[in-house]
Coordinates of C-alpha atoms in Angstrom, one line a residue:
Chain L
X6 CA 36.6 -1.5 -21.9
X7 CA 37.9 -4.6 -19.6
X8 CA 37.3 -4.1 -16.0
X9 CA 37.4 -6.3 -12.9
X10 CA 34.1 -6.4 -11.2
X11 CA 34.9 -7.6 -7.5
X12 CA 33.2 -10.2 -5.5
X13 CA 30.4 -8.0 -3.2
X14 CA 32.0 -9.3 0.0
X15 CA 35.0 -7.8 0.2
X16 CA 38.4 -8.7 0.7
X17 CA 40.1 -12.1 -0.8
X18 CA 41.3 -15.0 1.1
X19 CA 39.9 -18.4 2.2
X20 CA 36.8 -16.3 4.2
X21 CA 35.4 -15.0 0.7
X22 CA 36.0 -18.6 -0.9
X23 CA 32.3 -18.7 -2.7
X24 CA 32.6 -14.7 -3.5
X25 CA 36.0 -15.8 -5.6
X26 CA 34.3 -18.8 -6.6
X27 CA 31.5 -17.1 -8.4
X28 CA 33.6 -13.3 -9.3
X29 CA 32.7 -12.1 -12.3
X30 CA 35.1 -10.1 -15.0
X31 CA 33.2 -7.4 -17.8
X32 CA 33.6 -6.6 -21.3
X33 CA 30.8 -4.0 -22.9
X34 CA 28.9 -1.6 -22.3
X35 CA 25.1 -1.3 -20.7
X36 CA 22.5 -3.0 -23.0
X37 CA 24.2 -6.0 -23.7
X38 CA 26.7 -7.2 -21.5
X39 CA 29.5 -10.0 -21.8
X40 CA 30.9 -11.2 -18.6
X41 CA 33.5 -13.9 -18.5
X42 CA 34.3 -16.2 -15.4
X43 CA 35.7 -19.5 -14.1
X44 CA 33.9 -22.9 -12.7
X45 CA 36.2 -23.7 -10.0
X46 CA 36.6 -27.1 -9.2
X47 CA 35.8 -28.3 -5.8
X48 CA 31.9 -26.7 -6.2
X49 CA 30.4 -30.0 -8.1
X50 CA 28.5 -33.3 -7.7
X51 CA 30.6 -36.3 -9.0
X52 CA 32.5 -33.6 -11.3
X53 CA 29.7 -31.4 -12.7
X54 CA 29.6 -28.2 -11.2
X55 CA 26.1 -27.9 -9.1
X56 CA 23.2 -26.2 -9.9
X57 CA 22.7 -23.3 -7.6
X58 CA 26.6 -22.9 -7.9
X59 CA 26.6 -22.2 -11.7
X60 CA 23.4 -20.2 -11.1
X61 CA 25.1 -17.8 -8.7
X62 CA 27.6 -17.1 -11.0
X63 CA 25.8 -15.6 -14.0
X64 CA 23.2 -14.1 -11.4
X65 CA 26.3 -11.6 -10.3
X66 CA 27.0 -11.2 -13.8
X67 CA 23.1 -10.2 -14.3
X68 CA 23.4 -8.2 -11.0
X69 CA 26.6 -6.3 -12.6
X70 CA 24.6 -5.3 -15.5
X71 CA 21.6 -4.2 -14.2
X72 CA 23.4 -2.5 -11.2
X73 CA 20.4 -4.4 -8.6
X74 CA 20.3 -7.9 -6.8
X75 CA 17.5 -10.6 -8.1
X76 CA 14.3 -10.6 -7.0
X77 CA 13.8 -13.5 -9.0
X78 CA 15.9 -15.6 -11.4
X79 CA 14.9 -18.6 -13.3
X80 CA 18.0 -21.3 -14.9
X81 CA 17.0 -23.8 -17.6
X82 CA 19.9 -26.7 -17.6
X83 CA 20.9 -27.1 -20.7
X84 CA 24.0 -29.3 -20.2
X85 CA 26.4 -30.3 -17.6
X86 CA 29.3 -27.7 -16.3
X87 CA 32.3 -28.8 -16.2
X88 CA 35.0 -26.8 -14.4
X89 CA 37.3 -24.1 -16.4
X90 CA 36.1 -20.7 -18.4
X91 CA 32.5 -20.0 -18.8
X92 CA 31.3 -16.5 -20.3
X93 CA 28.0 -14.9 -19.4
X94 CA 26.2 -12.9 -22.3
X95 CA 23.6 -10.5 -20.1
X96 CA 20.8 -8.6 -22.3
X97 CA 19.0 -5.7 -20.2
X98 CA 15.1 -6.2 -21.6
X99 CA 13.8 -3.4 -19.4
X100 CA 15.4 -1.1 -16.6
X101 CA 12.5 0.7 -14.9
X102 CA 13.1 2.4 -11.5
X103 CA 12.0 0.1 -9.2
X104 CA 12.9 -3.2 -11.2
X105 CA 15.0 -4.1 -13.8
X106 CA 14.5 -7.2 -16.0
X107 CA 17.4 -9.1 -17.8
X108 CA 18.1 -12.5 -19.4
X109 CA 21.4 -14.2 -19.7
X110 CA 23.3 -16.9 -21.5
X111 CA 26.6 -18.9 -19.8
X112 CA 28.4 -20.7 -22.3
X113 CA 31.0 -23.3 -21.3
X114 CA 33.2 -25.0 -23.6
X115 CA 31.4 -22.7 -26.8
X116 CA 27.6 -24.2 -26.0
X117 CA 25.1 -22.7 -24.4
X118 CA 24.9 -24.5 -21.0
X119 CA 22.4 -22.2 -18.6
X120 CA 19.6 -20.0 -20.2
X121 CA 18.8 -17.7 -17.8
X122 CA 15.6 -14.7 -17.1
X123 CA 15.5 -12.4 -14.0
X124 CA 14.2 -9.7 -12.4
X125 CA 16.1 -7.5 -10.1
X126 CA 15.6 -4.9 -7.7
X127 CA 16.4 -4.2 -3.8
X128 CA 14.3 -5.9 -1.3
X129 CA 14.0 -3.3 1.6
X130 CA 12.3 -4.4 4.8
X131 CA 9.1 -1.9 5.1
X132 CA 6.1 -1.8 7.7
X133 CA 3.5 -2.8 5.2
X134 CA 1.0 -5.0 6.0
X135 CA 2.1 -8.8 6.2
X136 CA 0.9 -12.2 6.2
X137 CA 2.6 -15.5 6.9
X138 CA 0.9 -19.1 6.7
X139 CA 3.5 -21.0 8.1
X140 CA 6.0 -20.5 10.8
X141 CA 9.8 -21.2 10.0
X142 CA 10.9 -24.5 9.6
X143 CA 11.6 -26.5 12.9
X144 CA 15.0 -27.9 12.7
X145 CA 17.7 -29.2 15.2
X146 CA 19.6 -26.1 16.8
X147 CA 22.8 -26.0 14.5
X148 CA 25.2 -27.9 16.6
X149 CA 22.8 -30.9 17.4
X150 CA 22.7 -31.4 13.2
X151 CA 24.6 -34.1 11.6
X152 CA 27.8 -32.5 9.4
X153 CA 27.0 -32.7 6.0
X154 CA 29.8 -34.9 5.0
X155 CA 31.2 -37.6 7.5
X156 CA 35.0 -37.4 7.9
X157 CA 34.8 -41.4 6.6
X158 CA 32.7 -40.1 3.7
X159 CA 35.8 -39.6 1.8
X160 CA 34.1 -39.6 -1.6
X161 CA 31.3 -37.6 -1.2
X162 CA 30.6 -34.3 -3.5
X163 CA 33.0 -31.5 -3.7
X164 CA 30.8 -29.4 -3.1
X165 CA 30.3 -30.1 0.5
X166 CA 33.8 -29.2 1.8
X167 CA 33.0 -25.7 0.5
X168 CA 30.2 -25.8 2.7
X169 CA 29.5 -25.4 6.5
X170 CA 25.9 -26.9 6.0
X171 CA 24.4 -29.5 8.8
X172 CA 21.6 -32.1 7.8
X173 CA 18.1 -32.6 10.1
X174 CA 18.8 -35.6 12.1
X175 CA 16.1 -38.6 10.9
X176 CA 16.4 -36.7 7.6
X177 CA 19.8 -38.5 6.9
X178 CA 18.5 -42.1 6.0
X179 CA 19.1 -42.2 2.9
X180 CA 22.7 -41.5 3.3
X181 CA 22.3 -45.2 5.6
X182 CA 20.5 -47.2 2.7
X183 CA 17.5 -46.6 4.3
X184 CA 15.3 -43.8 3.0
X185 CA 12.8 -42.2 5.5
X186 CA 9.9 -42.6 2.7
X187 CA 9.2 -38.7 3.0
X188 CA 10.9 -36.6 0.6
X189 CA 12.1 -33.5 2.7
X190 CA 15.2 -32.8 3.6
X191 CA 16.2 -30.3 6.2
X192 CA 18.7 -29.2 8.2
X193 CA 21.1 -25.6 8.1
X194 CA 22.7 -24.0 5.2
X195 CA 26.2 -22.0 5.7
X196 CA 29.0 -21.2 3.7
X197 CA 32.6 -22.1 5.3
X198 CA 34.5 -19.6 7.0
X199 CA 31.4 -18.0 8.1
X200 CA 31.3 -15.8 4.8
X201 CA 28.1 -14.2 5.2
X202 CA 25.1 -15.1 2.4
X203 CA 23.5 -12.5 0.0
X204 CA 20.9 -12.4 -2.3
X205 CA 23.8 -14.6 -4.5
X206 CA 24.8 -16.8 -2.0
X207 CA 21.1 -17.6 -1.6
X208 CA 21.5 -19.1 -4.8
X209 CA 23.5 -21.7 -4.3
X210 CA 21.7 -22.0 -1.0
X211 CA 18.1 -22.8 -2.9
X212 CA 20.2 -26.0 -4.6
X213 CA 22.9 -27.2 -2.2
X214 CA 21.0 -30.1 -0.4
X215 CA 21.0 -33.8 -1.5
X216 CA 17.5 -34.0 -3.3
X217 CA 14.6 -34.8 -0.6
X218 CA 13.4 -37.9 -3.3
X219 CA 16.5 -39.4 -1.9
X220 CA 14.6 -39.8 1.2
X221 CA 11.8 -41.0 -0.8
X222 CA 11.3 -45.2 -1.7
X223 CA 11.9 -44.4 -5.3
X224 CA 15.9 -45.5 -6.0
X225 CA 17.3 -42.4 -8.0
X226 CA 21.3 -41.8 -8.4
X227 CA 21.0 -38.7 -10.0
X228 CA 18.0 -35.7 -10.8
X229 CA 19.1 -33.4 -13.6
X230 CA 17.5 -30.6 -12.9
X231 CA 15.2 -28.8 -16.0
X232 CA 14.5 -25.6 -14.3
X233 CA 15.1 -23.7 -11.1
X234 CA 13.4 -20.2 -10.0
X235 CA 14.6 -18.6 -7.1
X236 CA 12.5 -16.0 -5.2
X237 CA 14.8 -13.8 -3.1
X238 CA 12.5 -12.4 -0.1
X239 CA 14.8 -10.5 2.0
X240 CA 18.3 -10.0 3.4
X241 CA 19.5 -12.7 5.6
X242 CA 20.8 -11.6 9.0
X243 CA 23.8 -12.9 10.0
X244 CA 24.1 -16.6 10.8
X245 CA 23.3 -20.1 9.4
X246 CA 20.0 -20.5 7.6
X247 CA 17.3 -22.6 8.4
X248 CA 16.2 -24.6 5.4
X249 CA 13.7 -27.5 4.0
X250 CA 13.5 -29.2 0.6
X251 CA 10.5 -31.4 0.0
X252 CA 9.1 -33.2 -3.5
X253 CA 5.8 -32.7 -3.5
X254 CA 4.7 -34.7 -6.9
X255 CA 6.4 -37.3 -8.2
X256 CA 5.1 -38.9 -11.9
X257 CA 5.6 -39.4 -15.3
X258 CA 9.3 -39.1 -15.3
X259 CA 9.2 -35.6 -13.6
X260 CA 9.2 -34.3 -10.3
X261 CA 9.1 -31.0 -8.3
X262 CA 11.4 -29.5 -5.2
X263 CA 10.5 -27.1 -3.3
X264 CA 12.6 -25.3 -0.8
X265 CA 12.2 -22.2 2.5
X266 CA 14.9 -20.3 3.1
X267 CA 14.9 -18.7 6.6
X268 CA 17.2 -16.7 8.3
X269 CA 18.6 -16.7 12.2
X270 CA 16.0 -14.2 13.0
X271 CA 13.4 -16.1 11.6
X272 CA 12.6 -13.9 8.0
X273 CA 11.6 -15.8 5.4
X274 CA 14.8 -15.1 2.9
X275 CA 14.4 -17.6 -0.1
X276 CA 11.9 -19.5 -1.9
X277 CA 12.9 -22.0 -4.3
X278 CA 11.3 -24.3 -6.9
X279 CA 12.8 -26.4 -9.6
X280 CA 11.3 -29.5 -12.0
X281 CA 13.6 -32.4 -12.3
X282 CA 13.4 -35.0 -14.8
X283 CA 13.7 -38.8 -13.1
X284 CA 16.2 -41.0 -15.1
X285 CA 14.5 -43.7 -16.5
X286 CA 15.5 -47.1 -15.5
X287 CA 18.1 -48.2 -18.5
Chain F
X17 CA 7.6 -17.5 -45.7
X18 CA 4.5 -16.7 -44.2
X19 CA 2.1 -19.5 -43.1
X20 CA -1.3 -18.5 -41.1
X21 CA -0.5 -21.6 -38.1
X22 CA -3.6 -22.8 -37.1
X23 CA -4.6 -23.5 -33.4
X24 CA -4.2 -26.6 -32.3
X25 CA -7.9 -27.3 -31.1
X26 CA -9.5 -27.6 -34.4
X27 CA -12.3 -26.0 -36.6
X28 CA -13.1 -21.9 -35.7
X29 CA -16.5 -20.8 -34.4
X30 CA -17.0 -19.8 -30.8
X31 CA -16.3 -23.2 -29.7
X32 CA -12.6 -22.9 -29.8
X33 CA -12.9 -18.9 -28.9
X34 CA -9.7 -19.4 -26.4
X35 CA -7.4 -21.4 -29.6
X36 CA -9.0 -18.5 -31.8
X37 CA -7.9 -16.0 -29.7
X38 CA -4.4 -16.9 -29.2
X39 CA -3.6 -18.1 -32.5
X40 CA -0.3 -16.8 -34.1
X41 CA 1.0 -16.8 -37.5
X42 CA 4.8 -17.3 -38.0
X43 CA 7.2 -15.4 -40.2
X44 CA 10.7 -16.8 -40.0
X45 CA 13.0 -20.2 -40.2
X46 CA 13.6 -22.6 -37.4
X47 CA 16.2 -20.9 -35.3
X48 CA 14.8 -18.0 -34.9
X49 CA 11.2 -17.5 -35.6
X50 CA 9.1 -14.2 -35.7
X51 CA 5.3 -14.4 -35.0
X52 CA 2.4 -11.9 -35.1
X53 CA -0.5 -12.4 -33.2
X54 CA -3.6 -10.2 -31.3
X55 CA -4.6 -9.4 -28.0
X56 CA -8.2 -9.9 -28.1
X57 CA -10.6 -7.6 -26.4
X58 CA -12.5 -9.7 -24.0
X59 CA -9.8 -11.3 -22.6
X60 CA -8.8 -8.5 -19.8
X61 CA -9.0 -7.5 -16.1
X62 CA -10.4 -3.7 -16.3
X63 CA -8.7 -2.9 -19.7
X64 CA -5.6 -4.8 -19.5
X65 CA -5.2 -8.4 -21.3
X66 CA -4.8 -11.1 -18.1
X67 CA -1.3 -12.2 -17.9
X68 CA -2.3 -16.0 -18.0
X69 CA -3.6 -15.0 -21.3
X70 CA -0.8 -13.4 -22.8
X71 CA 1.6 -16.2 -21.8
X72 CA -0.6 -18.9 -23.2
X73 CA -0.4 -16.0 -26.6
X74 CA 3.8 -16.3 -26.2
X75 CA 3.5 -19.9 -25.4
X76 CA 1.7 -21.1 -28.4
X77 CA 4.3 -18.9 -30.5
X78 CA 7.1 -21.3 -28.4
X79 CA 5.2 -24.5 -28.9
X80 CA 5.4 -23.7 -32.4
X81 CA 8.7 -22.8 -32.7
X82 CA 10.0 -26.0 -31.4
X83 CA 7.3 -28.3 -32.3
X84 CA 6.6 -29.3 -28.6
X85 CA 3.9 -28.3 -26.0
X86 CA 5.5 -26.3 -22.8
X87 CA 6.6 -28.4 -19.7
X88 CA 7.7 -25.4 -17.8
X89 CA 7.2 -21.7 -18.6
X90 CA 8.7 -18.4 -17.2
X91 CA 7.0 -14.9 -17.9
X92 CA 8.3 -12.1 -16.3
X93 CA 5.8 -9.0 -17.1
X94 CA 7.5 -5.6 -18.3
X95 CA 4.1 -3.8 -18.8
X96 CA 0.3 -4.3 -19.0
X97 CA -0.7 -5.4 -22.6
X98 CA -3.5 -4.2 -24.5
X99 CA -5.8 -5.5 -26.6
X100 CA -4.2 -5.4 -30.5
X101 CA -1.6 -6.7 -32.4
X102 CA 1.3 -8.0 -31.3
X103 CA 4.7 -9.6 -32.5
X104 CA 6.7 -12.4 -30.6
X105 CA 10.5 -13.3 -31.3
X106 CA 11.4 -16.9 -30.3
X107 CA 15.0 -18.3 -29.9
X108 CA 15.5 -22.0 -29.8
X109 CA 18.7 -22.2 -27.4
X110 CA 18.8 -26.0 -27.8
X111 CA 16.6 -28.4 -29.3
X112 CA 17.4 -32.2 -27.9
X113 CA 15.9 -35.6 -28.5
X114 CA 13.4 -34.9 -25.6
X115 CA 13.5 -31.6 -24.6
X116 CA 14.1 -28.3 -26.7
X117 CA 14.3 -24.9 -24.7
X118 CA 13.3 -21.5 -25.8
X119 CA 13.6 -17.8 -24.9
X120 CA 11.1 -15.3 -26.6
X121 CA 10.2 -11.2 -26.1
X122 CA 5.7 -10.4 -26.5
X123 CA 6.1 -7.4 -28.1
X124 CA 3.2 -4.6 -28.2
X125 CA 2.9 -1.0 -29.3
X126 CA 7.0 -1.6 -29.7
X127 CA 7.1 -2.3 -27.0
X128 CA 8.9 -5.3 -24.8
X129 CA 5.8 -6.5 -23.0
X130 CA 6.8 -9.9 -21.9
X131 CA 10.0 -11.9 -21.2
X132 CA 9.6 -15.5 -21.3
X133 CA 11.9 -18.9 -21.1
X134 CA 10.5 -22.6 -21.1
X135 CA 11.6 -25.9 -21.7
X136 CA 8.9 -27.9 -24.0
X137 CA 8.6 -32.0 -24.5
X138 CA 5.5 -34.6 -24.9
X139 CA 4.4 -35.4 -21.4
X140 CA 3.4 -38.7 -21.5
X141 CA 2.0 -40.9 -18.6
X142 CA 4.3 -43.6 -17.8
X143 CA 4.2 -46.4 -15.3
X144 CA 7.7 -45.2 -13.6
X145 CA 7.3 -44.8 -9.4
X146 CA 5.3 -42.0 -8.6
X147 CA 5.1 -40.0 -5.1
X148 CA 1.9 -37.7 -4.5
X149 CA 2.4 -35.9 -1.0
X150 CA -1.0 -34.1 -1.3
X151 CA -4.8 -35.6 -2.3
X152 CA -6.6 -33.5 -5.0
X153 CA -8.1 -30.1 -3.6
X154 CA -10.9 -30.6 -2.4
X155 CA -13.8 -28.6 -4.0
X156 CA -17.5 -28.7 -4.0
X157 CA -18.9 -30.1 -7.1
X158 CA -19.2 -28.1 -9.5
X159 CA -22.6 -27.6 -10.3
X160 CA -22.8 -26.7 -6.5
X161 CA -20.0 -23.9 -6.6
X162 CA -20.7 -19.9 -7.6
X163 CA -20.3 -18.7 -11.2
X164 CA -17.4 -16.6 -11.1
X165 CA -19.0 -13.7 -12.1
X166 CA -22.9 -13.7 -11.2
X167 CA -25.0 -11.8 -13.7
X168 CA -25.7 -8.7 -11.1
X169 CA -21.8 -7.7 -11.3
X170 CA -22.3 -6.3 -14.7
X171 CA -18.8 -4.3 -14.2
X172 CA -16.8 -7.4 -13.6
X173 CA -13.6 -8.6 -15.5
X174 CA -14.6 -9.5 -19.1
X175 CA -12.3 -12.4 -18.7
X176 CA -14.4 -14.0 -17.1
X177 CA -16.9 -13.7 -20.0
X178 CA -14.9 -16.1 -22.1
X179 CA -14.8 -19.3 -19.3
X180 CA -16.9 -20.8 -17.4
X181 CA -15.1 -21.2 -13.8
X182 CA -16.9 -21.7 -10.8
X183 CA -16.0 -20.4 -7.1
X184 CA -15.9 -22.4 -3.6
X185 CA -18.4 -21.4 -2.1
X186 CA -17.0 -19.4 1.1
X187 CA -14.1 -18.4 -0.9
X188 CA -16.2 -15.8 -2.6
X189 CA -15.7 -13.6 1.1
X190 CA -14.0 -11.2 -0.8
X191 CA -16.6 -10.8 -3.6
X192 CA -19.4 -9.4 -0.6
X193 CA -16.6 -7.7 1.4
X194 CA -15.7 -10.2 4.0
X195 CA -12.6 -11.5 3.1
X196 CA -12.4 -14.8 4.7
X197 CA -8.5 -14.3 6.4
X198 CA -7.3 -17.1 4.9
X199 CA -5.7 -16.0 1.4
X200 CA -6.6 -18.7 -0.5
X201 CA -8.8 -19.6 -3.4
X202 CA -10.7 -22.6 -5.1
X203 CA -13.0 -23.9 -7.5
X204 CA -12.9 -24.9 -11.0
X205 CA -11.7 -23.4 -14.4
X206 CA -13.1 -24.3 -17.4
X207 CA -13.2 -22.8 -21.1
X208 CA -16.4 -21.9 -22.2
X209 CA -18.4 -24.0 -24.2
X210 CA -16.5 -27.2 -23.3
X211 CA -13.7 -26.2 -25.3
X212 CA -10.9 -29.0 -24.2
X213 CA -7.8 -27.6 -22.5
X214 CA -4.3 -28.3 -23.5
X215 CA -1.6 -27.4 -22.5
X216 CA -1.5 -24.0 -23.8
X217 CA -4.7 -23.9 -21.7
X218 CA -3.3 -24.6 -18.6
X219 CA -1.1 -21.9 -19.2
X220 CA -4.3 -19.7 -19.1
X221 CA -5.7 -21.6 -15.7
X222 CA -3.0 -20.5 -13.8
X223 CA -3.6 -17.0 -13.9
X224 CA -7.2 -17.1 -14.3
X225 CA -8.9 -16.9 -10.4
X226 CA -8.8 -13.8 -8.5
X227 CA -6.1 -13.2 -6.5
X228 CA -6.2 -15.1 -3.4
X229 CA -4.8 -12.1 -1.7
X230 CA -8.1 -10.9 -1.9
X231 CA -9.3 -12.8 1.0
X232 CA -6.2 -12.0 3.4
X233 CA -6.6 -8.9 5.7
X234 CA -4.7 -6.7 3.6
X235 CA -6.5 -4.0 1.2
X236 CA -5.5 -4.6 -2.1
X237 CA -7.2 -3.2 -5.3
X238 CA -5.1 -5.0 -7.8
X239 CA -2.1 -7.4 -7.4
X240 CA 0.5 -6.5 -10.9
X241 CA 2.5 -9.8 -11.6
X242 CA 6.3 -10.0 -12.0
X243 CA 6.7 -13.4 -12.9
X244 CA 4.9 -16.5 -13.2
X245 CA 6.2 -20.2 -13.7
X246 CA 3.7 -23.4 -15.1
X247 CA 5.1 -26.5 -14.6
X248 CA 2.9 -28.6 -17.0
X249 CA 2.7 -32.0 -15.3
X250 CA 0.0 -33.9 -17.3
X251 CA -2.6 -33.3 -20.3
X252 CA -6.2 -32.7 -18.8
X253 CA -8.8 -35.3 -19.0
X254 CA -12.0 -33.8 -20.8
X255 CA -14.0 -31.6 -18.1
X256 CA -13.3 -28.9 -15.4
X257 CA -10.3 -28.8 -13.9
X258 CA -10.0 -28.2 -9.8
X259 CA -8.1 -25.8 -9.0
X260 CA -6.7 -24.1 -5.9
X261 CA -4.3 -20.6 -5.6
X262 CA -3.4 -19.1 -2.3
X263 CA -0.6 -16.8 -1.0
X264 CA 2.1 -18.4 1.6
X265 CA 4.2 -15.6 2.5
X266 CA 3.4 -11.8 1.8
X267 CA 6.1 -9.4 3.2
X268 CA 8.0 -6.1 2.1
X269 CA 6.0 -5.0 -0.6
X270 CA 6.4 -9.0 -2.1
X271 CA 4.2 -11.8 -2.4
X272 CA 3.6 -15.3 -3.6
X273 CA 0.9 -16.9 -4.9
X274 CA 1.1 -20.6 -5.8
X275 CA -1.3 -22.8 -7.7
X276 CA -2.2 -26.3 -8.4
X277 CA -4.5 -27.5 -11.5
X278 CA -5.8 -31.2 -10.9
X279 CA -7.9 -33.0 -13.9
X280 CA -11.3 -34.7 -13.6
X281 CA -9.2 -37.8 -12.8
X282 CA -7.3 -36.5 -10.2
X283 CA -4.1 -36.3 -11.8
X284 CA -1.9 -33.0 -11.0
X285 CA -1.5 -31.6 -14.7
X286 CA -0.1 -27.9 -13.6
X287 CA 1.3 -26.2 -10.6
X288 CA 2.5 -22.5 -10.6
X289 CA 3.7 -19.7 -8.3
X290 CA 4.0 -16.7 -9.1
X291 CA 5.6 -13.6 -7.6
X292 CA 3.7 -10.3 -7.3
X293 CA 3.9 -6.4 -6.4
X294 CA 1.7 -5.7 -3.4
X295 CA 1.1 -1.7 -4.6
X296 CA 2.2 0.3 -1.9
X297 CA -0.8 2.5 -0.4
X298 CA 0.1 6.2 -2.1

């Protein structure tokens, strides 16, 4: 059996760029799944495909198998990903009727480069009770927030002309040398072409920002990523998100992100998490 | 090859009754390594073994398997678990010069029971540049705070038989039926008998305090877990360890819990979150 498991958002073209980006092709049948796909260029960081990007891919592959979005998916990094053919081996562990859990490996270039363990299930709005310790990020309106990547910033990631996303004014110093000495980072998420964001777009959402210890006095080129959960808490309505990234502890050669996801009508959407290592000094 | 693997906190008696009762014996070569273990009664909530408990049971398998204590673990929970034997699989995906990563399946009854994926190294303090956005919790002293289970509440969790944590006081709302409002949770964790924590301990700690849902507004009887990360970010200095959980965002049947872990020193050692089913009133 070989069948061609569409993108969820419909038809092709430029508007479903990151639904091509991450489609997802099946060979197998229902307990253990093997799903091949491509890394595109154009979604990386100085030529390594990014983290949220590579996670969206095998999360539709885990959402093909288990027939359910994630609820929550966890990536280890194993190695880099370059662009070209990956494949995505899915194992169902349990499919219960309200949640299914499943764990995945992508292989790129015949090593295992993303280890992954989710669990999935549809996240219906309900009346239950509810509870809510902080309000929604306050950011800029939209139009008021600095493009992601300057026109002059000819040689900035890939990734970002993929990607409609704006950046908090004050939270761009460390794109001027001059680091605000907080580590959040804030601003509006988007894909281009006003493609509208699922539970897998919120993927890539939870890792497309610069990383907030940019803005922090600590000089860091690069923060390989060890891990990264996502929490998917809702549907977003249509529109931009609102979101915020901020290290919280810094030490010992690791560090943590934290991110909110929230949508235009003010839902909490996302949570993310991920521990970095910090490059030692060489 | 079968080799009784001892736990790592030295000579038996009831002064290592937490290494005692997750101790494992492995079965198996290095790449993929069977271990058997047992859920010990004791250890439980109202019958079922606490899922802190059963990760640190998986973890220790993992930390054996790839000859490194955990620096950040995944479970996702399939079904309650027992006290009596069980069996965990580990697969080392990838074993580097500094970190090795590992997937394994807690099996009980036959059963899949837990999921889990963690990356493991030594974590070593370093003088590198450090970034603390948050002073330790603050908690009474803890000679001043509530035993977690006062000797009137014969029917409480026989968990919390086998440590010796201590409660806030005025977090304990929830324990006389005032919930305070604010869904949160402090005090200290500690192993009974001074029994030094590790890192397979904090494991433990994360999961170990009531939920802090407790004190929200919201009825709840009992909170089941879908997954729950550790970051490891230090080993403990001898003594308690502070400790703080609350809830940020409950909504649609979902919530969060996270949790930091701070040593006598006031060094961060663990955080956590944690995403849980809020049982739907039937």
């Amino acid at each position: 059996v070989h069948d061609t498991v569409s993108a969820m958002s419909g038809p092709a073209g430029n508007i479903d760029a990151f639904a091509e980006a991450t489609a997802v092709s099946s060979v197998g049948d229902e307990g253990a799944r093997h799903y091949e796909a491509e890394i595109h260029p154009g979604w990386d960081i100085g030529g390594n495909a990014n983290g949220g990007y590579l996670m969206a891919i095998a999360g539709r592959a885990m959402t093909e198998a288990v027939g359910r979005p994630p609820l929550t998916l966890t990536a280890h990094y194993l190695r880099p990903g370059p662009a070209g053919p990956c494949t995505i081996d899915v194992e169902v562990v349990r499919s219960g009727r309200r949640l299914a859990t499943a764990r995945a490996t992508m292989t790129v270039e015949g090593k295992p480069t993303l280890e992954l363990l989710g669990t999935f299930g549809e996240q219906a709005p309900d009346d239950g009770p509810s509870y809510q310790r902080e309000e929604p990020v306050d950011v800029t309106p939209f139009q008021d927030c600095l493009p992601m990547r300057p026109a002059a910033d000819a040689g900035g990631p890939g990734l970002m002309d993929r990607l409609a996303c704006r950046l908090q004014p004050g939270d761009d110093g460390f794109r001027k040398g001059e680091p605000t000495g907080d580590p959040t980072v804030r601003g509006w998420f988007a894909l281009a072409a006003e493609e509208p964001i699922d539970a897998i777009g919120l993927l890539l959402a939870a890792d497309a920002f610069p990383p907030p210890i940019f803005n922090s006095n600590i000089p860091m080129a690069w923060v390989p990523t060890v891990e990264l959960t996502v929490h998917v808490r809702g549907t977003p309505a249509p529109g931009p998100l609102r979101v915020a990234f901020r290290s919280r502890f810094i030490h010992d050669g690791l560090l943590d992100e934290e991110g909110e996801i929230w949508d235009s009508a003010g839902v909490l959407v996302a949570q993310s998490r991920q521990l970095s290592l910090m490059p030692r000094p060489t």
